[in-house]
CSV table of N, CA and C and ligand atoms in Angstrom, one decimal:
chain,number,residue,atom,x,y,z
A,1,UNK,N,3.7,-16.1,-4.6
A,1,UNK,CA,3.2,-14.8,-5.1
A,1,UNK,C,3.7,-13.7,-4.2
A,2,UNK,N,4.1,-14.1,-3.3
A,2,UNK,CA,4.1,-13.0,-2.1
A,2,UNK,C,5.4,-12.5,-2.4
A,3,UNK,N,6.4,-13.6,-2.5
A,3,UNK,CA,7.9,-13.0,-2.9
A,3,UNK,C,7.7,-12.2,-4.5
A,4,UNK,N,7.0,-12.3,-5.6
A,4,UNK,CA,7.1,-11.2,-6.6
A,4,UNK,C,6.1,-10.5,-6.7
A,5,UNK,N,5.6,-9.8,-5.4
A,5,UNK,CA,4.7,-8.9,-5.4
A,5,UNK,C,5.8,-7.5,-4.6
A,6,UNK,N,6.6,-8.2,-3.7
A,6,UNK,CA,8.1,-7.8,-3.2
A,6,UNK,C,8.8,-7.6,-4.4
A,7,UNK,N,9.0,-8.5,-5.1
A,7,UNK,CA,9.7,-8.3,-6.2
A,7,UNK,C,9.1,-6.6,-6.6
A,8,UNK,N,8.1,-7.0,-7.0
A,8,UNK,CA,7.6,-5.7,-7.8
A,8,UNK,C,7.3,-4.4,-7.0
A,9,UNK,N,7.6,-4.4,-6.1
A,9,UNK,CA,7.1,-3.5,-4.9
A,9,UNK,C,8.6,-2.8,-4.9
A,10,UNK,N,9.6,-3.6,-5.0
A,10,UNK,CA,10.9,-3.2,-4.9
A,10,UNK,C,11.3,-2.1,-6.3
A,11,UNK,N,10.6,-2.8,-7.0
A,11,UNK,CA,11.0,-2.7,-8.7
A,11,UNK,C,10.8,-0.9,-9.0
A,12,UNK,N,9.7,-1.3,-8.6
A,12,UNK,CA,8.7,0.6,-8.7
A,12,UNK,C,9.2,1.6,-8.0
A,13,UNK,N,10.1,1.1,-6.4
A,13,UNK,CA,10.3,1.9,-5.8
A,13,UNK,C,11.1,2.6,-6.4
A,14,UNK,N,12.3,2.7,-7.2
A,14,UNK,CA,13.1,3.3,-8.0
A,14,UNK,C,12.6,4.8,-8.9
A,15,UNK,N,11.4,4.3,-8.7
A,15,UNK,CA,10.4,5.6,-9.9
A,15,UNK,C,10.0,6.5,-8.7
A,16,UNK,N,10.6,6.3,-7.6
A,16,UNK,CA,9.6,7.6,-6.7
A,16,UNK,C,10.1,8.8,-6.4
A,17,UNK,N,9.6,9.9,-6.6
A,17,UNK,CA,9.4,11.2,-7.1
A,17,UNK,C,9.3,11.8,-5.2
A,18,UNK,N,10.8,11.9,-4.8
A,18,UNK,CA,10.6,11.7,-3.3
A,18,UNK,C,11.7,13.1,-3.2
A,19,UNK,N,11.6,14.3,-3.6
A,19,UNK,CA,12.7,15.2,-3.3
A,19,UNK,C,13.0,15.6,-2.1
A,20,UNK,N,11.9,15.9,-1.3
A,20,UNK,CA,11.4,16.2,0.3
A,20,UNK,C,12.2,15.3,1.1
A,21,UNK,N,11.8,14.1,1.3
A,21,UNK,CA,11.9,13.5,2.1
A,21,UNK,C,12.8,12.1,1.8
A,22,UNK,N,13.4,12.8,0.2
A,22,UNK,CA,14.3,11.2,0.3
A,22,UNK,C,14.0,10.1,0.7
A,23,UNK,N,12.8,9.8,0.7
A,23,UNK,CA,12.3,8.6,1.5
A,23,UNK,C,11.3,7.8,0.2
A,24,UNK,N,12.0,6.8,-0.2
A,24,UNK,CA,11.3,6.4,-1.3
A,24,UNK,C,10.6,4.9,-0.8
A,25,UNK,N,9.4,4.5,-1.4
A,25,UNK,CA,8.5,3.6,-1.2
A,25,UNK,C,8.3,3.1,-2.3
A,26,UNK,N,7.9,1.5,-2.4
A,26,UNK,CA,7.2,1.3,-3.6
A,26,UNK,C,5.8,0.1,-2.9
A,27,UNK,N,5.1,-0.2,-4.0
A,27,UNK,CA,4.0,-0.9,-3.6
A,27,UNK,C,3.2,-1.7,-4.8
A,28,UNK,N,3.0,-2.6,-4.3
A,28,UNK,CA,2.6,-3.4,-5.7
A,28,UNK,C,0.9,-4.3,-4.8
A,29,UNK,N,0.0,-4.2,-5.9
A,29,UNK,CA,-1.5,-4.7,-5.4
A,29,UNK,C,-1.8,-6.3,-6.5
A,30,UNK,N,-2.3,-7.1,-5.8
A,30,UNK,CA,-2.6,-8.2,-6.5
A,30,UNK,C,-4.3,-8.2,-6.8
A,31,UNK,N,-4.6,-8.2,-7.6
A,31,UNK,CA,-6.2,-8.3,-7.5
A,31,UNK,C,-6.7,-9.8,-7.9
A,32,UNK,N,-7.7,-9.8,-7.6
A,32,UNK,CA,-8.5,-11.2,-7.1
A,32,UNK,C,-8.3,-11.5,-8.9
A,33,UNK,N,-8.4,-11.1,-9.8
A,33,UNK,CA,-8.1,-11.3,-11.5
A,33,UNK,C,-6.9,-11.9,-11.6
A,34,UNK,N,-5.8,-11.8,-10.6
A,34,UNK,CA,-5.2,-12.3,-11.2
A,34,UNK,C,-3.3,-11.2,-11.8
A,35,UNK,N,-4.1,-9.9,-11.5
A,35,UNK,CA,-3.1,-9.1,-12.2
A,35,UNK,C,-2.2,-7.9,-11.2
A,36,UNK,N,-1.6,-7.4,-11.7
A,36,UNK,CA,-0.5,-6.8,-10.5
A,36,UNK,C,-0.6,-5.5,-10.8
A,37,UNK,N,-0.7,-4.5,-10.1
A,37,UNK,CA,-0.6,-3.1,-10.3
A,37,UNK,C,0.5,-2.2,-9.6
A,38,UNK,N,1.0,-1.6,-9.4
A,38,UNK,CA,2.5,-1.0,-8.8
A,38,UNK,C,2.1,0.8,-8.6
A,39,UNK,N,2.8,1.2,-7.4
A,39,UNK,CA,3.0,2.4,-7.5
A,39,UNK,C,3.8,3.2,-6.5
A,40,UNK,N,4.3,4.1,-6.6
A,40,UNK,CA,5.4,4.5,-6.4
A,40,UNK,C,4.7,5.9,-5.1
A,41,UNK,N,5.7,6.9,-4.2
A,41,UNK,CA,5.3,7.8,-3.7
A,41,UNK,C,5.8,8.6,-4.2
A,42,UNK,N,4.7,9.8,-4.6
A,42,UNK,CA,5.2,11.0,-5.4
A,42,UNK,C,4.9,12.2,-4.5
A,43,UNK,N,5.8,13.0,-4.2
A,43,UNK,CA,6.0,14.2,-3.0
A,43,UNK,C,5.6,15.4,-4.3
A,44,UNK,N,5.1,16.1,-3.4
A,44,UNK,CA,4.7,17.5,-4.1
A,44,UNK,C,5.5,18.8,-3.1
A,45,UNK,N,5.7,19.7,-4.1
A,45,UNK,CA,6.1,21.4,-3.1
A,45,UNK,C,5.1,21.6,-2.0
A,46,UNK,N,3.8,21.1,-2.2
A,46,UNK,CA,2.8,21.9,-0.7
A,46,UNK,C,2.8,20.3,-1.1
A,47,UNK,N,3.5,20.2,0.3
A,47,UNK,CA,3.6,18.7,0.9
A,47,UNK,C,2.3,17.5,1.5
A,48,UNK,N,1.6,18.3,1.5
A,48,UNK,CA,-0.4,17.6,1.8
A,48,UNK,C,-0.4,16.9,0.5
A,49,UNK,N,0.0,17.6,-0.9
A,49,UNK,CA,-0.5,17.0,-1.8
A,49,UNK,C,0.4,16.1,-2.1
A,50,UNK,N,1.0,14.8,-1.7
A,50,UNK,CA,2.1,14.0,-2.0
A,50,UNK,C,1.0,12.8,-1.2
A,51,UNK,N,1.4,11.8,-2.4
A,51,UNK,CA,0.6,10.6,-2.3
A,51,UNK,C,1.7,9.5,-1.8
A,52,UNK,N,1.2,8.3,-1.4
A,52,UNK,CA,1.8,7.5,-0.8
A,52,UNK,C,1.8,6.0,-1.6
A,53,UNK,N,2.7,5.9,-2.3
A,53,UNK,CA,2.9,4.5,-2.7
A,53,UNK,C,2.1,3.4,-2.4
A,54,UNK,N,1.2,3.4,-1.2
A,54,UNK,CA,0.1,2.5,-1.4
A,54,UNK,C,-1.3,2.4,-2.2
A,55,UNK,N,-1.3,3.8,-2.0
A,55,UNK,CA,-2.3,4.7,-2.5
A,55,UNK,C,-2.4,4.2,-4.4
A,56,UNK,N,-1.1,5.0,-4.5
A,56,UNK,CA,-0.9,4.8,-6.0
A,56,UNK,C,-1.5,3.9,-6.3
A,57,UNK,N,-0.5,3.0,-6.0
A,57,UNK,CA,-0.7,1.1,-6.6
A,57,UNK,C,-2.5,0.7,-6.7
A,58,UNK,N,-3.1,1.5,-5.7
A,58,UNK,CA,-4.0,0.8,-5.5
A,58,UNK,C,-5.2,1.6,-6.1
A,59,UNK,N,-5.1,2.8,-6.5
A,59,UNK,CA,-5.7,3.9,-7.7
A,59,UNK,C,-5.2,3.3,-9.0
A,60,UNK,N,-3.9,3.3,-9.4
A,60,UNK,CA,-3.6,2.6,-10.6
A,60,UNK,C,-4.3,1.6,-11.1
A,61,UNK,N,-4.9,0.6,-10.0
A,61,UNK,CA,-5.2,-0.8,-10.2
A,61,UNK,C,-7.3,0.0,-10.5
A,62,UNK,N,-7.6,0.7,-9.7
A,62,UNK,CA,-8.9,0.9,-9.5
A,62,UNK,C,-9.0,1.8,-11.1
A,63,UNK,N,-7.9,2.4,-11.5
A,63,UNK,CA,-8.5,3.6,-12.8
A,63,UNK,C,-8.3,2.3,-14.0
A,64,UNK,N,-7.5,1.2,-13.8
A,64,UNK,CA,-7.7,0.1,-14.7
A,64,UNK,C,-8.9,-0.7,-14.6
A,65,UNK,N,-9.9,-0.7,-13.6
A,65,UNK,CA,-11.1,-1.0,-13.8
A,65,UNK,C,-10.8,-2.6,-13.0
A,66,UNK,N,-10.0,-2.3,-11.8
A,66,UNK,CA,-9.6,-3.3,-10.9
A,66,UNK,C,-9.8,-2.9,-9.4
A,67,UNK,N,-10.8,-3.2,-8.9
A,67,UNK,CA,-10.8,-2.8,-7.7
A,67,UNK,C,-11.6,-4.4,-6.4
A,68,UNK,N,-11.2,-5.2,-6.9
A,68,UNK,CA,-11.1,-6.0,-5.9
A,68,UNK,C,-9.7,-7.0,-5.8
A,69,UNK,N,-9.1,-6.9,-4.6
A,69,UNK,CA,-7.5,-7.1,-4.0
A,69,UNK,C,-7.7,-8.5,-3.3
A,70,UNK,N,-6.6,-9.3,-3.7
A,70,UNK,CA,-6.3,-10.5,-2.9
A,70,UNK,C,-4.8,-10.0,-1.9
A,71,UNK,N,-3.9,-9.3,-2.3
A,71,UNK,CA,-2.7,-9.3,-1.3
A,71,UNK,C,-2.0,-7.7,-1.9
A,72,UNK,N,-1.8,-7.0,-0.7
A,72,UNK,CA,-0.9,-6.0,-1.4
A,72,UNK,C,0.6,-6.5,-0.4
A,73,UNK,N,1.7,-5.3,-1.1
A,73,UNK,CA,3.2,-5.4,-0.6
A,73,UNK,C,3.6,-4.0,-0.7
A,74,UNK,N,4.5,-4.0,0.2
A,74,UNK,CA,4.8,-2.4,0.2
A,74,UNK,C,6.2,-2.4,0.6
A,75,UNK,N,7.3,-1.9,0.4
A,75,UNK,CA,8.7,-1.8,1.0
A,75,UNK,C,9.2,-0.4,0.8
A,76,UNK,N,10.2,-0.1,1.6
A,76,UNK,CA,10.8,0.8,2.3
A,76,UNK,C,12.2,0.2,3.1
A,77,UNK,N,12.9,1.4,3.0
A,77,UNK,CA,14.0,1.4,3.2
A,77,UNK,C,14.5,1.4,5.0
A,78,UNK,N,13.8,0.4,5.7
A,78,UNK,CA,13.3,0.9,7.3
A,78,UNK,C,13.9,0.0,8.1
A,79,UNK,N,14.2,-0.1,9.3
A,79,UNK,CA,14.7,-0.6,10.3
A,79,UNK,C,13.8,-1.6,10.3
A,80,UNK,N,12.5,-1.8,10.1
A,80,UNK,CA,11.7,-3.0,10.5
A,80,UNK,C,10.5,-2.8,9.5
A,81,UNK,N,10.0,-3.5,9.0
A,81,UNK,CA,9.0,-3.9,7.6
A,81,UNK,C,8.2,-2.5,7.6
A,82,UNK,N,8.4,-1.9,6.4
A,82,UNK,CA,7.4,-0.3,6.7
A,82,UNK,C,6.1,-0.9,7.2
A,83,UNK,N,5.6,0.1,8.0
A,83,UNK,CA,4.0,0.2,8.3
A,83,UNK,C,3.4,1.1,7.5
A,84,UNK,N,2.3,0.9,7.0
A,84,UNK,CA,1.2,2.3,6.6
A,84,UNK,C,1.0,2.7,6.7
A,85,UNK,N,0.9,4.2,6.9
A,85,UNK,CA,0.7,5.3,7.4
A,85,UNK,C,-1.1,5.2,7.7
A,86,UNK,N,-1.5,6.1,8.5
A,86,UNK,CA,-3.4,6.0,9.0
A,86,UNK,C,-3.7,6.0,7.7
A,87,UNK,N,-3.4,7.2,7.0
A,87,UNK,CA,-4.5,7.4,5.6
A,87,UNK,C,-4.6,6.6,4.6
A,88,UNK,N,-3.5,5.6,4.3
A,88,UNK,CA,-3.6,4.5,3.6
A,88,UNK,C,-3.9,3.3,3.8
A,89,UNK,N,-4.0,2.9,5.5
A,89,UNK,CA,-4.8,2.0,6.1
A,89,UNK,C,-6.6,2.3,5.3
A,90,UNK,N,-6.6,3.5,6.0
A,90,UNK,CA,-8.2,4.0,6.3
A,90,UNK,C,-8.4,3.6,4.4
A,91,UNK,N,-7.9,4.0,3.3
A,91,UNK,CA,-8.3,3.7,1.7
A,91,UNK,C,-8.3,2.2,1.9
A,92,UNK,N,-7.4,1.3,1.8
A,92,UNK,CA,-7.2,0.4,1.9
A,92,UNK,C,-8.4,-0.6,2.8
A,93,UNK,N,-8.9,0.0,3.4
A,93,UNK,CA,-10.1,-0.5,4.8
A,93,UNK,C,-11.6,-0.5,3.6
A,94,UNK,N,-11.5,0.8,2.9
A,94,UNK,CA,-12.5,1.0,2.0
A,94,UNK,C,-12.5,-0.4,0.9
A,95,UNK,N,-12.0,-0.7,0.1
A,95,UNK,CA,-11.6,-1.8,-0.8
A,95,UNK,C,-11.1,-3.0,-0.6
A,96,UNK,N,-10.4,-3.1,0.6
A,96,UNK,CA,-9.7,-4.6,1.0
A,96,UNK,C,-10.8,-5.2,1.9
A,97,UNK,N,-11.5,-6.9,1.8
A,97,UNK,CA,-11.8,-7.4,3.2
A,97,UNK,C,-11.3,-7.7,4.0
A,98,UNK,N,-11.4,-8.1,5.3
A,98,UNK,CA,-10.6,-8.1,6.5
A,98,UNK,C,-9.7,-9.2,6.6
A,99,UNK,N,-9.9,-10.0,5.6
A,99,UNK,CA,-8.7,-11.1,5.7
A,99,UNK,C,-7.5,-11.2,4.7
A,100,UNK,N,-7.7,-9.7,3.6
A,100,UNK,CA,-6.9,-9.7,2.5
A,100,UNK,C,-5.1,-9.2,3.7
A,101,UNK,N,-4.5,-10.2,2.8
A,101,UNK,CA,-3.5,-9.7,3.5
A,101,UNK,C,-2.3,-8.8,2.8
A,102,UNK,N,-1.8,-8.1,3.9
A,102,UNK,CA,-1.0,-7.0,3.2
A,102,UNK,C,0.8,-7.2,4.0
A,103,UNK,N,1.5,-7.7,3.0
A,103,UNK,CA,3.5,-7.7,3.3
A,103,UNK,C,4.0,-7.0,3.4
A,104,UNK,N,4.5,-6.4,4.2
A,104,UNK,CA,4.9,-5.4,5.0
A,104,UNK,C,6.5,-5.6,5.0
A,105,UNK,N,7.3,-4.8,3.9
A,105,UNK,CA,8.4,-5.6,3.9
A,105,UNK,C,9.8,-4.0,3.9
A,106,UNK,N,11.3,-4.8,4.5
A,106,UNK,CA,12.1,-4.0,4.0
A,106,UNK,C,13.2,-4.5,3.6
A,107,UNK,N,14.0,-3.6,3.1
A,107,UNK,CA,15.3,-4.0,1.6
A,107,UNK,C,16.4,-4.5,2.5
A,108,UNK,N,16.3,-5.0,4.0
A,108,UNK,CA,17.4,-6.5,4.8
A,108,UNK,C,16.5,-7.6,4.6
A,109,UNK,N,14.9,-7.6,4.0
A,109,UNK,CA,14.6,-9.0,3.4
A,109,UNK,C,14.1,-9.0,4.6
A,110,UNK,N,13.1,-8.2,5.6
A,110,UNK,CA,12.3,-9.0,6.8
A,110,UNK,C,10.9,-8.6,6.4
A,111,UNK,N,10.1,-9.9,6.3
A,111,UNK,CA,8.6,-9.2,6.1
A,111,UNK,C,7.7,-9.4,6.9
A,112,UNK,N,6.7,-8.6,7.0
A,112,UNK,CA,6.1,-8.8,8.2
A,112,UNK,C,4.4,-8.7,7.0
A,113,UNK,N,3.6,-10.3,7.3
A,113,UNK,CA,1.8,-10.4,6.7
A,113,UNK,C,1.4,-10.3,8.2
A,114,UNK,N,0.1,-8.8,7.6
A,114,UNK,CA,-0.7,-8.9,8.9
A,114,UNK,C,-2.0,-8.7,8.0
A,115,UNK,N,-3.1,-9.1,8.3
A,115,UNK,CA,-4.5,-9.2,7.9
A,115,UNK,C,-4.8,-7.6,8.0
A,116,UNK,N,-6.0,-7.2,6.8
A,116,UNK,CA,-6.8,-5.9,6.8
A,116,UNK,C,-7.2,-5.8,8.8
A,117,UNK,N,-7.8,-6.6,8.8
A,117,UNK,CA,-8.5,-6.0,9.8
A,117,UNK,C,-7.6,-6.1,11.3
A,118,UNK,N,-6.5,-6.4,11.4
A,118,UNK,CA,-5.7,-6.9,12.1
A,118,UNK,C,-4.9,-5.4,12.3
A,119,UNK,N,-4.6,-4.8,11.1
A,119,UNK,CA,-4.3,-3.7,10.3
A,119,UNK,C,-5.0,-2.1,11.0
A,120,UNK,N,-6.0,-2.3,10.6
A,120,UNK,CA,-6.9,-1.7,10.9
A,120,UNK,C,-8.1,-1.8,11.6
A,121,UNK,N,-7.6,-2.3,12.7
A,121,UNK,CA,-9.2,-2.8,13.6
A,121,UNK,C,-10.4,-1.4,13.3
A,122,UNK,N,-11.5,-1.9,13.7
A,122,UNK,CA,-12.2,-0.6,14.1
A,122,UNK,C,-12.6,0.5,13.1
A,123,UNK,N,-12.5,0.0,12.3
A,123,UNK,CA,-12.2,1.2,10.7
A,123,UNK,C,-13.5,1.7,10.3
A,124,UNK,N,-13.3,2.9,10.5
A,124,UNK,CA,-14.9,3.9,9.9
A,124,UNK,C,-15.2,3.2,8.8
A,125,UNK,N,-16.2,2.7,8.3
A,125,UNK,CA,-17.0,1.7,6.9
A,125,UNK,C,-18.0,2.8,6.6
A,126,UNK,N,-18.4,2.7,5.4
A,126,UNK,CA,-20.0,3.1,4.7
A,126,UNK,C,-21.0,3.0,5.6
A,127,UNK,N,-21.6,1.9,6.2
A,127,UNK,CA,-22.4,1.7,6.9
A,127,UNK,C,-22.6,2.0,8.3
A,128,UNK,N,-21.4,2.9,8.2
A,128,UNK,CA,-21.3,4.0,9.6
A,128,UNK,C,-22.3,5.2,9.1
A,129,UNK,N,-22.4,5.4,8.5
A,129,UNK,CA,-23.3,6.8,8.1
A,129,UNK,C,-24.6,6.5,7.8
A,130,UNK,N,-25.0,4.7,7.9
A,130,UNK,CA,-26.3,5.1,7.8
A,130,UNK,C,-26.8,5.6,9.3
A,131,UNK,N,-28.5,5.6,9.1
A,131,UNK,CA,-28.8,6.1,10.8
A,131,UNK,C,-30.5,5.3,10.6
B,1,THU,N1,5.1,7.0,2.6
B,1,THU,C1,4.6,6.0,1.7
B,1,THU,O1,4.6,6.1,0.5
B,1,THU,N2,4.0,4.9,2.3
B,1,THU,C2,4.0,4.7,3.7
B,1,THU,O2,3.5,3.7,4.1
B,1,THU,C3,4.7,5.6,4.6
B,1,THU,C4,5.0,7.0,4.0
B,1,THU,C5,5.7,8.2,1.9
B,1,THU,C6,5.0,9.5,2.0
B,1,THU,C7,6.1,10.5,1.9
B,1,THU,O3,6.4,10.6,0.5
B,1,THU,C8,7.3,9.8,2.5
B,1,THU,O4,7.0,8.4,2.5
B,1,THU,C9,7.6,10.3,3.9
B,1,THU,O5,6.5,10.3,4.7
C-alpha cells in the first residue's frame, strides 16, 4: 500500500498550481475505509493563502465525509524525503493518531516512515484548552 499511495502522491503532483515557488508537491491520504484521497499544493498572489499538498489531500478526504487516516504519503522534488512543514504537522496532529504513519518520500525513490507522534511530538490537542 505504501508504494501506491507514492504512486499516487506522485500522480497528483503534476496538478499543482505552484507559480511562486515552482515547487510542486503532491500527497495522497489512506483512510482506515479503505479509500485514497490525493491533493496537490495550490499557491495563491497573497502567498499566506496557498495551501499545502498535505493539507489538500487531507480536506478532500474530510469534505468526502472521511476523516479517519491509516497512512498518508507526500513527495517532493528534494534532496532527502520532503518533511512537512509545522502547519501541516499541527492539522495532521488534529485527525491522525500517534501511530498512523506518514512516507515521506522523494522523485530519486528514498522514503523515509516516521510515526504521527514521532512527527510531531508534543502537539497542542483539544484537551489542552480544557481547565
Ligand atoms: N509545500 C507543501 O505543499 N508541502 C510541504 O510539506 C512543504 C511545502 C508547498 C507550499 C508551497 O506551495 C511550496 O511548497 C513552497 O513552500
Amino acid at each position: 500500500m505504501k508504494g501506491k499511495l507514492i504512486k499516487e502522491a506522485e500522480r497528483v503532483r503534476m496538478r499543482a498550481h505552484v507559480p511562486y515557488s515552482n515547487f510542486a508537491v503532491g500527497a495522497a491520504v489512506l483512510t482506515k475505509n479503505g479509500n485514497i484521497f490525493t491533493g496537490c499544493n495550490i499557491e495563491n498572489a497573497a502567498y499566506p493563502a496557498t495551501c499545502c499538498a498535505e493539507r489538500v489531500a487531507m480536506f478532500n478526504a474530510i469534505a468526502n465525509g472521511e476523516s479517519k487516516f491509516d497512512q498518508l504519503a507526500v513527495i517532493a522534488d528534494t534532496k532527502r524525503p520532503v518533511p512537512p512543514c509545522g502547519i501541516c504537522r499541527q492539522v495532521m496532529s488534529e485527525f491522525f493518531d500517534e501511530d498512523v504513519q506518514i512516507h515521506l518520500a522523494n522523485l530519486h525513490g528514498e522514503i523515509k516512515t516516521i510515526s504521527m507522534g514521532k512527527l510531531l511530538p508534543f502537539a497542542f490537542v483539544s484537551e489542552d484548552m480544557d481547565v
